[in-house]
Amino acid sequence: MPPIHAPFPLSRPRRLRAAPAIRDLVAETRLAPSDLIWPVFVRDGEGVEEPVASMPGVMRRSVDRVVEAAREAADLGIPAMCLFPYTGAEHRTADCAEAWNPDNLSNRATRAIKAAVPEIAVMTDVALDPYSDTGHDGFVVDGVIVNDATVEALVKQALSQAEAGVDIIGPSDMMDGRVGAIRAALEAGGHHNVAIMSYSAKYASAFYGPFRDAVGASSALKGDKKTYQINPANADEALRMVGRDLAEGADMVMVKPGMPYLDICTRVKAEFGVPTFAYQVSGEYAMIRAAALNGWIDGERAMIESLACFKRAGCDGVLSYFAPAAARLMAGR
Ligand code: PBG
């Protein structure tokens, strides 16, 4: 569409910026609590809320406190929560068997939330990193992250999550063939309505640092994840991954990290027209919080602006640690 406008002073674009009511009226996109998915860290114990040092304002919560958080999210109009377990060293083994233990932390939290606050959609992460002694998302054999054996384990993990009652499965491991294998297993197991939000365009990013700290994986991780996560230099490759995951049965796709990858969000939405989400990751959250705590930026404005930009870029929603704070601000609470 060619830009058509009358010459100045017939056209004065500032007319539409002159007052809040007019600005609201012509806003092209809007941010609402219903756009948000809240990632939460779960830990053992009861009545525990333990701050994550590298993510000011973020807690590791025991299951009972996660249920309280779910109730708060529902009250604020946040539709979904995403669970990440903080797994103790005793559950990190070479065979990663805790990943498909029906009573692992993630599955216990899922059951507790679905029993108490059934209206909240629960999403879980499929990847072996919380359970492996190497901190990698897959099995490591002779220094190599092996694909096909990992996919078999991911299928068991996904099935145990479905049996615990999750609404959305989020494969974040970047192994080849995992979405198709998980989808087939869910169908065979009668879990027809369990949705898959694939971390399709997941980059090998430095912005995951605080997360690895939060789930206790930083000290475990040997090496990097470049043999499975996408090179930040690439965009066409991300589109191929999205197309592949959709062809294998993904219902929704995700771009991760978020803000440095808004170009990918826009291209994914434009080319595929499917439900597209961005993950504003731990490092992005930490940067905004840290600058705000130093008084270098207005934290609330930066939070809302950063989230609203995802909508403008074409995303249907955002996974963000800001979810409750942003929803509270939007509700004027
Ligand atoms: C693990 C996983 C990671 C994140 C979500 N799932 C870390 C990683 O790939 O190393 C990162 C989230 C964040 O940084 O907020 N599969």
GROMACS .gro file of C-alpha atoms and ligand atoms in nm:
model
  349
    1MET     CA    1   0.000   0.000   0.000
    2PRO     CA    2   0.160   0.331  -0.106
    3PRO     CA    3   0.168   0.596   0.165
    4ILE     CA    4  -0.101   0.843   0.061
    5HIS     CA    5  -0.133   1.165   0.254
    6ALA     CA    6  -0.220   1.525   0.193
    7PRO     CA    7   0.064   1.775   0.193
    8PHE     CA    8   0.130   1.987   0.502
    9PRO     CA    9  -0.063   2.164   0.648
   10LEU     CA   10  -0.369   1.970   0.523
   11SER     CA   11  -0.202   1.674   0.684
   12ARG     CA   12  -0.068   1.722   1.034
   13PRO     CA   13   0.010   1.376   1.174
   14ARG     CA   14   0.046   1.528   1.521
   15ARG     CA   15  -0.334   1.579   1.530
   16LEU     CA   16  -0.369   1.208   1.603
   17ARG     CA   17  -0.108   1.224   1.877
   18ALA     CA   18  -0.241   1.533   2.050
   19ALA     CA   19  -0.454   1.373   2.324
   20PRO     CA   20  -0.469   1.037   2.505
   21ALA     CA   21  -0.824   0.963   2.382
   22ILE     CA   22  -0.725   1.013   2.019
   23ARG     CA   23  -0.403   0.817   2.059
   24ASP     CA   24  -0.604   0.530   2.209
   25LEU     CA   25  -0.857   0.543   1.929
   26VAL     CA   26  -0.594   0.502   1.656
   27ALA     CA   27  -0.369   0.252   1.836
   28GLU     CA   28  -0.290  -0.027   1.591
   29THR     CA   29  -0.222  -0.295   1.849
   30ARG     CA   30  -0.311  -0.348   2.213
   31LEU     CA   31  -0.156  -0.533   2.500
   32ALA     CA   32  -0.387  -0.716   2.740
   33PRO     CA   33  -0.335  -0.960   3.028
   34SER     CA   34  -0.480  -1.228   2.797
   35ASP     CA   35  -0.165  -1.196   2.581
   36LEU     CA   36   0.059  -1.321   2.860
   37ILE     CA   37   0.200  -1.657   2.963
   38TRP     CA   38   0.374  -1.652   3.300
   39PRO     CA   39   0.683  -1.875   3.340
   40VAL     CA   40   0.731  -1.987   3.701
   41PHE     CA   41   1.007  -2.180   3.878
   42VAL     CA   42   0.901  -2.466   4.102
   43ARG     CA   43   1.105  -2.609   4.388
   44ASP     CA   44   1.068  -2.862   4.667
   45GLY     CA   45   0.926  -2.784   5.009
   46GLU     CA   46   0.625  -2.606   5.148
   47GLY     CA   47   0.558  -2.239   5.202
   48VAL     CA   48   0.881  -2.152   5.023
   49GLU     CA   49   0.941  -1.849   4.804
   50GLU     CA   50   1.310  -1.810   4.732
   51PRO     CA   51   1.433  -1.512   4.530
   52VAL     CA   52   1.640  -1.576   4.217
   53ALA     CA   53   1.939  -1.344   4.256
   54SER     CA   54   1.989  -1.274   3.887
   55MET     CA   55   1.618  -1.206   3.826
   56PRO     CA   56   1.500  -0.944   4.079
   57GLY     CA   57   1.131  -0.999   4.160
   58VAL     CA   58   1.131  -1.362   4.043
   59MET     CA   59   1.093  -1.648   4.293
   60ARG     CA   60   1.137  -2.020   4.308
   61ARG     CA   61   0.813  -2.139   4.465
   62SER     CA   62   0.715  -2.459   4.637
   63VAL     CA   63   0.410  -2.634   4.487
   64ASP     CA   64   0.163  -2.479   4.736
   65ARG     CA   65   0.294  -2.132   4.649
   66VAL     CA   66   0.276  -2.208   4.277
   67VAL     CA   67  -0.093  -2.284   4.328
   68GLU     CA   68  -0.135  -1.945   4.497
   69ALA     CA   69   0.044  -1.785   4.204
   70ALA     CA   70  -0.194  -1.963   3.966
   71ARG     CA   71  -0.490  -1.820   4.154
   72GLU     CA   72  -0.337  -1.473   4.133
   73ALA     CA   73  -0.276  -1.519   3.759
   74ALA     CA   74  -0.636  -1.624   3.703
   75ASP     CA   75  -0.760  -1.321   3.900
   76LEU     CA   76  -0.545  -1.096   3.683
   77GLY     CA   77  -0.675  -1.247   3.359
   78ILE     CA   78  -0.350  -1.422   3.267
   79PRO     CA   79  -0.458  -1.733   3.074
   80ALA     CA   80  -0.155  -1.959   3.111
   81MET     CA   81   0.143  -2.049   3.324
   82CYS     CA   82   0.454  -2.231   3.219
   83LEU     CA   83   0.635  -2.451   3.474
   84PHE     CA   84   1.009  -2.494   3.515
   85PRO     CA   85   1.138  -2.726   3.787
   86TYR     CA   86   1.442  -2.646   3.999
   87THR     CA   87   1.575  -2.994   4.034
   88GLY     CA   88   1.814  -3.097   4.308
   89ALA     CA   89   2.144  -3.269   4.225
   90GLU     CA   90   2.000  -3.603   4.348
   91HIS     CA   91   1.759  -3.603   4.051
   92ARG     CA   92   2.020  -3.518   3.785
   93THR     CA   93   2.143  -3.842   3.636
   94ALA     CA   94   2.289  -3.971   3.310
   95ASP     CA   95   1.963  -4.154   3.225
   96CYS     CA   96   1.747  -3.849   3.314
   97ALA     CA   97   1.480  -4.087   3.452
   98GLU     CA   98   1.329  -3.818   3.675
   99ALA     CA   99   1.204  -3.648   3.356
  100TRP     CA  100   0.922  -3.902   3.318
  101ASN     CA  101   0.865  -3.979   3.685
  102PRO     CA  102   0.487  -3.928   3.727
  103ASP     CA  103   0.559  -3.772   4.066
  104ASN     CA  104   0.836  -3.535   3.968
  105LEU     CA  105   0.813  -3.172   4.074
  106SER     CA  106   0.669  -3.049   3.745
  107ASN     CA  107   0.397  -3.316   3.738
  108ARG     CA  108   0.306  -3.258   4.104
  109ALA     CA  109   0.274  -2.885   4.038
  110THR     CA  110   0.060  -2.949   3.730
  111ARG     CA  111  -0.181  -3.171   3.923
  112ALA     CA  112  -0.202  -2.925   4.211
  113ILE     CA  113  -0.276  -2.630   3.982
  114LYS     CA  114  -0.533  -2.818   3.773
  115ALA     CA  115  -0.710  -2.934   4.090
  116ALA     CA  116  -0.725  -2.588   4.247
  117VAL     CA  117  -0.741  -2.347   3.953
  118PRO     CA  118  -0.862  -2.550   3.655
  119GLU     CA  119  -0.924  -2.242   3.440
  120ILE     CA  120  -0.550  -2.170   3.414
  121ALA     CA  121  -0.384  -2.341   3.119
  122VAL     CA  122  -0.069  -2.521   3.231
  123MET     CA  123   0.224  -2.541   2.994
  124THR     CA  124   0.535  -2.749   3.059
  125ASP     CA  125   0.880  -2.768   2.911
  126VAL     CA  126   0.998  -3.078   2.728
  127ALA     CA  127   1.378  -3.107   2.743
  128LEU     CA  128   1.617  -3.308   2.957
  129ASP     CA  129   1.825  -3.023   3.101
  130PRO     CA  130   1.660  -3.010   3.447
  131TYR     CA  131   1.732  -3.381   3.491
  132SER     CA  132   2.069  -3.438   3.324
  133ASP     CA  133   2.404  -3.426   3.499
  134THR     CA  134   2.546  -3.238   3.197
  135GLY     CA  135   2.293  -2.952   3.184
  136HIS     CA  136   2.222  -3.038   2.820
  137ASP     CA  137   1.875  -3.080   2.671
  138GLY     CA  138   1.965  -3.425   2.537
  139PHE     CA  139   2.171  -3.732   2.622
  140VAL     CA  140   2.544  -3.685   2.577
  141VAL     CA  141   2.749  -3.975   2.437
  142ASP     CA  142   3.122  -3.922   2.390
  143GLY     CA  143   3.072  -3.546   2.402
  144VAL     CA  144   2.797  -3.553   2.137
  145ILE     CA  145   2.433  -3.464   2.207
  146VAL     CA  146   2.259  -3.762   2.049
  147ASN     CA  147   1.931  -3.696   1.870
  148ASP     CA  148   1.721  -4.008   1.830
  149ALA     CA  149   1.772  -4.160   2.174
  150THR     CA  150   1.690  -3.819   2.321
  151VAL     CA  151   1.365  -3.803   2.123
  152GLU     CA  152   1.255  -4.137   2.275
  153ALA     CA  153   1.313  -3.992   2.622
  154LEU     CA  154   1.133  -3.667   2.535
  155VAL     CA  155   0.828  -3.869   2.427
  156LYS     CA  156   0.818  -4.039   2.769
  157GLN     CA  157   0.858  -3.702   2.939
  158ALA     CA  158   0.578  -3.545   2.731
  159LEU     CA  159   0.344  -3.839   2.801
  160SER     CA  160   0.401  -3.813   3.174
  161GLN     CA  161   0.319  -3.441   3.154
  162ALA     CA  162   0.002  -3.512   2.953
  163GLU     CA  163  -0.103  -3.771   3.208
  164ALA     CA  164  -0.052  -3.515   3.485
  165GLY     CA  165  -0.301  -3.292   3.304
  166VAL     CA  166  -0.107  -3.024   3.117
  167ASP     CA  167  -0.286  -2.826   2.850
  168ILE     CA  168   0.016  -2.724   2.643
  169ILE     CA  169   0.339  -2.914   2.584
  170GLY     CA  170   0.639  -2.697   2.502
  171PRO     CA  171   0.928  -2.888   2.345
  172SER     CA  172   1.229  -2.661   2.402
  173ASP     CA  173   1.502  -2.913   2.325
  174MET     CA  174   1.557  -2.850   1.950
  175MET     CA  175   1.611  -3.219   1.867
  176ASP     CA  176   1.504  -3.317   1.515
  177GLY     CA  177   1.181  -3.513   1.484
  178ARG     CA  178   1.059  -3.453   1.836
  179VAL     CA  179   0.735  -3.273   1.754
  180GLY     CA  180   0.617  -3.553   1.523
  181ALA     CA  181   0.713  -3.820   1.775
  182ILE     CA  182   0.542  -3.640   2.062
  183ARG     CA  183   0.229  -3.572   1.856
  184ALA     CA  184   0.202  -3.939   1.753
  185ALA     CA  185   0.243  -4.053   2.114
  186LEU     CA  186  -0.018  -3.805   2.239
  187GLU     CA  187  -0.267  -3.924   1.977
  188ALA     CA  188  -0.197  -4.290   2.054
  189GLY     CA  189  -0.236  -4.218   2.425
  190GLY     CA  190  -0.576  -4.054   2.380
  191HIS     CA  191  -0.445  -3.704   2.460
  192HIS     CA  192  -0.610  -3.554   2.152
  193ASN     CA  193  -0.658  -3.208   2.298
  194VAL     CA  194  -0.316  -3.155   2.446
  195ALA     CA  195  -0.169  -2.872   2.238
  196ILE     CA  196   0.193  -2.840   2.134
  197MET     CA  197   0.359  -2.500   2.140
  198SER     CA  198   0.691  -2.575   1.980
  199TYR     CA  199   0.999  -2.375   2.061
  200SER     CA  200   1.058  -2.386   1.686
  201ALA     CA  201   1.290  -2.088   1.647
  202LYS     CA  202   1.506  -2.127   1.953
  203TYR     CA  203   1.843  -1.963   1.923
  204ALA     CA  204   2.176  -2.045   2.090
  205SER     CA  205   2.159  -1.729   2.298
  206ALA     CA  206   2.358  -1.561   2.571
  207PHE     CA  207   2.030  -1.425   2.708
  208TYR     CA  208   1.939  -1.752   2.887
  209GLY     CA  209   2.207  -1.699   3.155
  210PRO     CA  210   1.982  -1.603   3.450
  211PHE     CA  211   1.739  -1.889   3.369
  212ARG     CA  212   2.012  -2.149   3.396
  213ASP     CA  213   2.091  -1.996   3.732
  214ALA     CA  214   1.723  -2.011   3.835
  215VAL     CA  215   1.687  -2.381   3.751
  216GLY     CA  216   2.029  -2.469   3.891
  217ALA     CA  217   2.178  -2.567   3.555
  218SER     CA  218   2.455  -2.308   3.514
  219SER     CA  219   2.713  -2.499   3.712
  220ALA     CA  220   2.611  -2.825   3.547
  221LEU     CA  221   2.631  -2.709   3.185
  222LYS     CA  222   2.946  -2.821   3.011
  223GLY     CA  223   3.007  -2.642   2.683
  224ASP     CA  224   2.729  -2.469   2.489
  225LYS     CA  225   2.411  -2.563   2.301
  226LYS     CA  226   2.524  -2.459   1.952
  227THR     CA  227   2.491  -2.805   1.798
  228TYR     CA  228   2.114  -2.798   1.848
  229GLN     CA  229   1.996  -2.438   1.899
  230ILE     CA  230   1.992  -2.201   1.598
  231ASN     CA  231   2.279  -1.969   1.509
  232PRO     CA  232   2.174  -1.606   1.584
  233ALA     CA  233   2.303  -1.513   1.237
  234ASN     CA  234   2.019  -1.705   1.068
  235ALA     CA  235   1.661  -1.614   0.977
  236ASP     CA  236   1.563  -1.842   0.686
  237GLU     CA  237   1.662  -2.140   0.897
  238ALA     CA  238   1.414  -2.033   1.167
  239LEU     CA  239   1.137  -2.025   0.907
  240ARG     CA  240   1.229  -2.376   0.793
  241MET     CA  241   1.209  -2.496   1.154
  242VAL     CA  242   0.866  -2.339   1.197
  243GLY     CA  243   0.741  -2.500   0.876
  244ARG     CA  244   0.878  -2.836   0.978
  245ASP     CA  245   0.725  -2.826   1.327
  246LEU     CA  246   0.385  -2.727   1.186
  247ALA     CA  247   0.407  -3.015   0.939
  248GLU     CA  248   0.481  -3.248   1.233
  249GLY     CA  249   0.173  -3.138   1.427
  250ALA     CA  250   0.265  -2.828   1.629
  251ASP     CA  251  -0.042  -2.613   1.706
  252MET     CA  252   0.149  -2.298   1.799
  253VAL     CA  253   0.506  -2.186   1.748
  254MET     CA  254   0.748  -1.979   1.946
  255VAL     CA  255   1.041  -1.751   1.879
  256LYS     CA  256   1.304  -1.731   2.153
  257PRO     CA  257   1.461  -1.502   2.274
  258GLY     CA  258   1.216  -1.222   2.207
  259MET     CA  259   1.328  -0.863   2.165
  260PRO     CA  260   1.651  -0.924   1.970
  261TYR     CA  261   1.448  -1.149   1.735
  262LEU     CA  262   1.143  -0.937   1.651
  263ASP     CA  263   1.230  -0.968   1.280
  264ILE     CA  264   1.181  -1.344   1.312
  265CYS     CA  265   0.844  -1.295   1.485
  266THR     CA  266   0.724  -1.072   1.203
  267ARG     CA  267   0.838  -1.311   0.931
  268VAL     CA  268   0.690  -1.618   1.101
  269LYS     CA  269   0.350  -1.452   1.144
  270ALA     CA  270   0.351  -1.313   0.789
  271GLU     CA  271   0.456  -1.638   0.621
  272PHE     CA  272   0.258  -1.894   0.823
  273GLY     CA  273  -0.030  -1.705   0.983
  274VAL     CA  274  -0.037  -1.944   1.278
  275PRO     CA  275  -0.052  -1.866   1.651
  276THR     CA  276   0.292  -1.716   1.711
  277PHE     CA  277   0.447  -1.648   2.050
  278ALA     CA  278   0.770  -1.491   2.167
  279TYR     CA  279   0.960  -1.576   2.483
  280GLN     CA  280   1.097  -1.266   2.651
  281VAL     CA  281   1.372  -1.462   2.821
  282SER     CA  282   1.549  -1.431   3.154
  283GLY     CA  283   1.833  -1.212   3.024
  284GLU     CA  284   1.591  -0.965   2.870
  285TYR     CA  285   1.398  -0.948   3.197
  286ALA     CA  286   1.720  -0.908   3.398
  287MET     CA  287   1.846  -0.624   3.177
  288ILE     CA  288   1.528  -0.421   3.215
  289ARG     CA  289   1.503  -0.488   3.590
  290ALA     CA  290   1.869  -0.411   3.653
  291ALA     CA  291   1.856  -0.082   3.463
  292ALA     CA  292   1.537   0.013   3.646
  293LEU     CA  293   1.683  -0.075   3.986
  294ASN     CA  294   1.975   0.154   3.907
  295GLY     CA  295   1.735   0.432   3.818
  296TRP     CA  296   1.860   0.435   3.459
  297ILE     CA  297   1.522   0.367   3.295
  298ASP     CA  298   1.159   0.384   3.402
  299GLY     CA  299   1.103   0.016   3.477
  300GLU     CA  300   0.724   0.013   3.441
  301ARG     CA  301   0.725   0.196   3.110
  302ALA     CA  302   1.007  -0.018   2.974
  303MET     CA  303   0.820  -0.333   3.081
  304ILE     CA  304   0.497  -0.235   2.905
  305GLU     CA  305   0.674  -0.103   2.597
  306SER     CA  306   0.882  -0.419   2.563
  307LEU     CA  307   0.569  -0.636   2.583
  308ALA     CA  308   0.363  -0.418   2.350
  309CYS     CA  309   0.636  -0.438   2.085
  310PHE     CA  310   0.574  -0.811   2.053
  311LYS     CA  311   0.214  -0.741   1.956
  312ARG     CA  312   0.324  -0.485   1.699
  313ALA     CA  313   0.575  -0.735   1.557
  314GLY     CA  314   0.290  -0.979   1.493
  315CYS     CA  315   0.293  -1.205   1.798
  316ASP     CA  316  -0.030  -1.337   1.946
  317GLY     CA  317   0.122  -1.350   2.292
  318VAL     CA  318   0.435  -1.338   2.503
  319LEU     CA  319   0.592  -1.561   2.766
  320SER     CA  320   0.730  -1.316   3.018
  321TYR     CA  321   0.847  -1.306   3.379
  322PHE     CA  322   0.682  -0.963   3.385
  323ALA     CA  323   0.337  -1.122   3.337
  324PRO     CA  324   0.193  -1.061   3.687
  325ALA     CA  325   0.352  -0.716   3.726
  326ALA     CA  326   0.233  -0.610   3.380
  327ALA     CA  327  -0.118  -0.747   3.435
  328ARG     CA  328  -0.140  -0.571   3.773
  329LEU     CA  329  -0.032  -0.245   3.615
  330MET     CA  330  -0.286  -0.286   3.333
  331ALA     CA  331  -0.558  -0.351   3.589
  332GLY     CA  332  -0.455  -0.041   3.784
  333ARG     CA  333  -0.377  -0.251   4.095
  334PBG     C1  334   1.572  -2.542   2.855
  334PBG     C2  335   1.516  -2.404   2.850
  334PBG     C3  336   1.592  -2.286   2.855
  334PBG     C4  337   1.500  -2.182   2.860
  334PBG     C5  338   1.372  -2.237   2.855
  334PBG     N1  339   1.384  -2.376   2.847
  334PBG     C6  340   1.737  -2.266   2.865
  334PBG     C7  341   1.828  -2.323   2.768
  334PBG     O1  342   1.793  -2.360   2.656
  334PBG     O2  343   1.945  -2.333   2.804
  334PBG     C8  344   1.540  -2.038   2.872
  334PBG     C9  345   1.439  -1.945   2.930
  334PBG    C10  346   1.493  -1.814   2.975
  334PBG     O3  347   1.613  -1.780   2.958
  334PBG     O4  348   1.412  -1.738   3.031
  334PBG     N2  349   1.544  -2.628   2.755
   0.00000   0.00000   0.00000
